[in-house]
Amino acid sequence: ADVICFFADGRDGLTDDDREVANLLRKTKKPILLVINKVDHISMNDNIYEFYELGLGDPIAISAANMLGLGDLLQAICEKLPPAGKDEMDETEHILQLAVVGRPNVGKSSLVNMLTGRSGLAKVSGTPGKTRLINHFRINDSWYLVDLPGYGYARTSKTQRDEFAKIITDYVLRCERMHFLFVLVDSRLEPQKIDLRFIEMLGREGIPFGIVFTKTDKLSAAQLARSVERYKQVLGEQWEGLPPMFRSSSEKRTGREEILDFIGKCLTEC
């Protein structure tokens, strides 16, 4: 292991078992991160101070259930990881990433499963927010299809939404190997402000992206045409040129070949 994450229970507090495990971990001479889980509210932060007794550095408070503190944990892990070896860099640095993003329950995981032809590869649920971290799927050892968390889930706290936003924006703006981003929107809905704000940010930062209209099987051909046209009109008010647009239905498996052909062209051009 390059880094050891030692998890303790913030509700139970420091225990003799924690002390024993900490003593064993120190003997490994490996970088250790002390992670205090189940710190579900800011009022519980005082619970972590007793863990300084373990001598493992600053405790990192998280709540896995509520998605709190995960951005800080991921950053701490990255800082502790050793630099990639030359062979490892040579193997992965040329592998491009194409990502999918959108609001919760817009159909990201369903699209991943449809594109890969593997049902159940990405977790699908009628309950929004099942994708909570960044999932990388390596395709034919030549590129990654990346499933990002949903943004703007109203039934989560502001702190949780901020965590999701940080994970998404850090990836979108900082991942040098991300070649293209598919922004998924529900074809049944009017253009949503949160989607338009996200798209505006992509344009401002120069991120290459396209729009995928999902759940098109729920609309008639005329209704779908009007939905796409509404987006074109709204975006046309600020954009000189429109991004690529795709129509898909994971239920009917429509749009799969068009999107895969586009991905193939992206990979060929690089």
Coordinates of C-alpha atoms in Angstrom, one line a residue:
A1 CA 0.0 0.0 0.0
D2 CA 1.2 3.5 -0.8
V3 CA -1.1 5.2 1.7
I4 CA -3.1 3.7 4.7
C5 CA -6.4 5.3 5.6
F6 CA -7.2 4.4 9.3
F7 CA -10.9 4.8 9.9
A8 CA -12.3 5.4 13.4
D9 CA -15.8 5.9 14.6
G10 CA -16.6 9.5 15.6
R11 CA -19.7 8.5 17.5
D12 CA -18.0 5.9 19.6
G13 CA -15.0 8.1 20.3
L14 CA -11.4 6.9 20.9
T15 CA -11.2 3.2 22.0
D16 CA -8.5 0.9 23.2
D17 CA -8.8 -1.0 19.9
D18 CA -8.0 2.3 18.0
R19 CA -4.9 2.7 20.1
E20 CA -3.8 -0.9 19.4
V21 CA -4.3 -0.5 15.7
A22 CA -2.5 2.8 15.6
N23 CA 0.5 1.2 17.3
L24 CA 0.6 -1.5 14.7
L25 CA 0.2 1.0 11.8
R26 CA 3.1 3.1 13.0
K27 CA 5.4 0.1 12.6
T28 CA 4.6 -0.1 8.8
K29 CA 6.5 3.2 8.2
K30 CA 3.8 4.0 5.6
P31 CA 2.0 7.3 5.2
I32 CA -1.1 7.2 7.4
L33 CA -4.3 9.3 7.2
L34 CA -6.5 9.2 10.3
V35 CA -10.1 9.4 9.1
I36 CA -12.9 9.9 11.6
N37 CA -16.2 8.7 10.1
K38 CA -19.8 9.4 11.2
V39 CA -19.2 13.1 11.9
D40 CA -22.6 13.8 10.5
H41 CA -22.9 17.4 11.6
I42 CA -20.6 20.3 12.2
S43 CA -21.6 20.2 15.9
M44 CA -19.9 16.9 16.2
N45 CA -16.5 18.2 15.1
D46 CA -15.4 18.5 18.8
N47 CA -15.5 14.7 18.9
I48 CA -12.4 14.4 16.8
Y49 CA -9.9 16.2 19.1
E50 CA -9.3 13.2 21.4
F51 CA -8.0 11.3 18.4
Y52 CA -4.9 13.5 18.4
E53 CA -3.7 11.2 21.2
L54 CA -2.9 8.6 18.6
G55 CA -0.1 10.7 17.2
L56 CA -1.1 10.1 13.5
G57 CA -1.5 13.8 12.6
D58 CA -4.5 15.9 12.0
P59 CA -7.7 13.8 12.0
I60 CA -9.9 14.2 8.8
A61 CA -13.6 14.4 9.8
I62 CA -16.0 12.9 7.3
S63 CA -19.5 11.5 7.0
A64 CA -19.7 8.8 4.4
A65 CA -23.5 8.6 4.8
N66 CA -24.0 12.3 4.2
M67 CA -21.1 12.8 1.8
L68 CA -19.3 15.3 4.0
G69 CA -15.6 15.9 4.0
L70 CA -14.9 13.5 1.1
G71 CA -13.3 16.2 -1.0
D72 CA -10.8 16.9 1.7
L73 CA -10.1 13.2 2.1
L74 CA -9.5 12.7 -1.6
Q75 CA -7.2 15.7 -1.7
A76 CA -5.2 14.4 1.4
I77 CA -4.8 11.0 -0.3
C78 CA -3.6 12.6 -3.5
E79 CA -1.0 14.6 -1.5
K80 CA 0.3 11.5 0.2
L81 CA 0.6 9.3 -2.9
P82 CA 4.1 9.0 -4.4
P83 CA 4.7 10.3 -7.8
A84 CA 3.9 7.9 -10.6
G85 CA 6.8 5.9 -11.9
K86 CA 7.9 6.4 -15.5
D87 CA 6.5 3.1 -16.7
E88 CA 3.1 3.8 -15.0
M89 CA 3.0 7.3 -16.6
D90 CA 3.9 6.0 -20.0
E91 CA 1.0 3.4 -19.7
T92 CA -1.7 5.8 -18.6
E93 CA -0.8 9.3 -19.7
H94 CA -2.0 8.7 -23.3
I95 CA -5.3 7.2 -22.2
L96 CA -8.0 9.8 -22.8
Q97 CA -11.1 10.2 -20.7
L98 CA -14.6 11.1 -21.9
A99 CA -17.1 11.9 -19.1
V100 CA -20.8 12.1 -18.5
V101 CA -22.4 14.5 -16.1
G102 CA -25.8 15.9 -15.3
R103 CA -28.5 16.4 -12.7
P104 CA -29.3 13.3 -10.5
N105 CA -31.6 10.8 -12.1
V106 CA -31.1 12.2 -15.6
G107 CA -29.9 8.9 -16.8
K108 CA -26.1 9.0 -16.5
S109 CA -25.6 5.5 -15.3
S110 CA -28.1 4.1 -17.7
L111 CA -26.2 5.8 -20.6
V112 CA -22.9 4.3 -19.4
N113 CA -24.5 0.8 -19.3
M114 CA -26.0 1.3 -22.8
L115 CA -22.8 2.6 -24.3
T116 CA -20.7 -0.2 -22.9
G117 CA -23.3 -2.9 -23.5
R118 CA -23.0 -4.1 -20.0
S119 CA -26.1 -4.0 -17.9
G120 CA -25.4 -3.2 -14.3
L121 CA -21.9 -1.9 -14.9
A122 CA -22.9 1.5 -13.4
K123 CA -25.4 1.5 -10.6
V124 CA -28.9 2.5 -11.8
S125 CA -31.7 3.5 -9.4
G126 CA -34.9 5.5 -9.4
T127 CA -33.6 7.3 -6.3
P128 CA -31.5 10.3 -7.3
G129 CA -27.9 10.6 -6.1
K130 CA -26.7 7.0 -6.4
T131 CA -23.5 8.0 -8.1
R132 CA -21.6 9.9 -5.4
L133 CA -18.0 9.6 -6.5
I134 CA -16.2 9.6 -9.8
N135 CA -16.3 6.2 -11.5
H136 CA -13.8 5.3 -14.2
F137 CA -14.6 2.5 -16.7
R138 CA -11.7 1.4 -18.9
I139 CA -12.9 0.6 -22.4
N140 CA -10.8 -1.7 -24.6
D141 CA -7.6 -0.6 -22.8
S142 CA -7.7 2.5 -25.0
W143 CA -10.0 5.1 -23.2
Y144 CA -11.9 5.8 -20.0
L145 CA -15.7 6.4 -19.8
V146 CA -16.1 8.5 -16.6
D147 CA -19.3 8.7 -14.7
L148 CA -19.5 11.9 -12.6
P149 CA -21.8 12.5 -9.6
G150 CA -25.0 14.4 -10.3
Y151 CA -25.1 18.1 -9.5
G152 CA -27.7 20.1 -7.8
Y153 CA -29.7 17.4 -5.9
A154 CA -32.2 19.5 -4.0
R155 CA -32.8 16.9 -1.2
T156 CA -29.3 17.1 0.0
S157 CA -27.9 19.8 2.4
K158 CA -26.0 22.8 1.0
T159 CA -22.8 21.3 2.4
Q160 CA -23.4 18.1 0.5
R161 CA -24.1 19.9 -2.7
D162 CA -20.9 21.9 -2.2
E163 CA -19.0 18.6 -1.8
F164 CA -20.5 17.3 -5.1
A165 CA -19.8 20.6 -6.9
K166 CA -16.2 20.5 -5.7
I167 CA -15.7 16.9 -6.9
I168 CA -17.2 17.7 -10.3
T169 CA -15.5 21.0 -11.0
D170 CA -12.1 19.8 -9.8
Y171 CA -12.3 17.0 -12.3
V172 CA -13.8 19.0 -15.2
L173 CA -11.4 21.9 -14.8
R174 CA -8.2 20.1 -13.8
C175 CA -8.2 16.7 -15.5
E176 CA -5.8 17.2 -18.4
R177 CA -6.7 13.9 -19.9
M178 CA -10.5 14.6 -20.1
H179 CA -11.0 15.1 -23.9
F180 CA -14.8 15.6 -24.0
L181 CA -17.7 16.0 -21.6
F182 CA -21.3 14.8 -22.3
V183 CA -23.8 16.9 -20.4
L184 CA -27.0 15.0 -20.0
V185 CA -30.4 16.8 -19.9
D186 CA -33.9 15.4 -19.5
S187 CA -35.6 15.9 -22.8
R188 CA -39.0 16.1 -21.1
L189 CA -38.2 19.3 -19.2
E190 CA -37.8 23.0 -20.1
P191 CA -34.1 24.1 -20.1
Q192 CA -33.2 24.1 -16.4
K193 CA -31.3 27.0 -14.8
I194 CA -28.8 24.7 -13.2
D195 CA -28.0 23.0 -16.5
L196 CA -27.7 26.3 -18.2
R197 CA -25.3 27.7 -15.5
F198 CA -23.2 24.6 -15.8
I199 CA -23.1 24.8 -19.6
E200 CA -22.2 28.5 -19.3
M201 CA -19.3 27.6 -17.0
L202 CA -18.0 25.1 -19.5
G203 CA -18.1 27.6 -22.3
R204 CA -16.3 30.2 -20.1
E205 CA -13.6 27.8 -19.3
G206 CA -13.2 26.4 -22.8
I207 CA -14.2 22.8 -21.9
P208 CA -15.2 20.8 -25.0
F209 CA -18.7 19.3 -24.5
G210 CA -21.9 18.2 -26.1
I211 CA -25.5 17.8 -24.9
V212 CA -27.3 14.5 -24.7
F213 CA -31.0 14.6 -24.5
T214 CA -32.1 11.6 -22.4
K215 CA -35.4 9.7 -22.0
T216 CA -36.5 10.6 -25.5
D217 CA -38.7 7.5 -25.6
K218 CA -41.1 9.4 -23.3
L219 CA -41.8 12.0 -26.0
S220 CA -43.3 11.9 -29.5
A221 CA -41.1 13.0 -32.4
A222 CA -42.8 16.4 -32.5
Q223 CA -42.4 16.9 -28.7
L224 CA -38.7 15.9 -28.9
A225 CA -38.1 18.3 -31.8
R226 CA -39.6 21.1 -29.8
S227 CA -37.5 20.3 -26.8
V228 CA -34.3 20.3 -28.7
E229 CA -35.3 23.5 -30.5
R230 CA -35.9 25.2 -27.1
Y231 CA -32.4 24.5 -26.0
K232 CA -31.0 25.8 -29.3
Q233 CA -32.9 29.0 -28.9
V234 CA -31.8 29.6 -25.3
L235 CA -28.2 28.8 -26.0
G236 CA -28.3 30.7 -29.3
E237 CA -28.9 33.9 -27.3
Q238 CA -25.4 33.7 -25.9
W239 CA -23.5 31.3 -28.1
E240 CA -22.3 32.0 -31.7
G241 CA -21.9 28.2 -32.3
L242 CA -23.9 25.4 -30.7
P243 CA -22.3 22.3 -29.1
P244 CA -22.9 18.9 -30.6
M245 CA -26.3 17.5 -29.6
F246 CA -27.4 13.9 -29.3
R247 CA -30.8 12.2 -28.6
S248 CA -30.8 9.0 -26.6
S249 CA -33.0 6.6 -24.9
S250 CA -31.5 3.9 -22.7
E251 CA -34.8 2.1 -22.6
K252 CA -35.0 1.9 -26.4
R253 CA -31.2 1.9 -26.9
T254 CA -31.5 4.7 -29.4
G255 CA -28.6 7.2 -29.9
R256 CA -26.0 4.6 -29.0
E257 CA -24.4 4.2 -32.4
E258 CA -24.4 8.0 -33.0
I259 CA -22.6 8.7 -29.6
L260 CA -20.1 5.8 -30.1
D261 CA -19.3 7.1 -33.6
F262 CA -18.6 10.5 -32.2
I263 CA -16.4 9.0 -29.5
G264 CA -14.6 7.0 -32.2
K265 CA -13.9 10.2 -34.1
C266 CA -12.6 11.9 -30.9
L267 CA -10.2 9.1 -30.3
T268 CA -9.0 9.0 -33.9
E269 CA -8.3 12.8 -33.9
C270 CA -6.1 12.6 -30.8

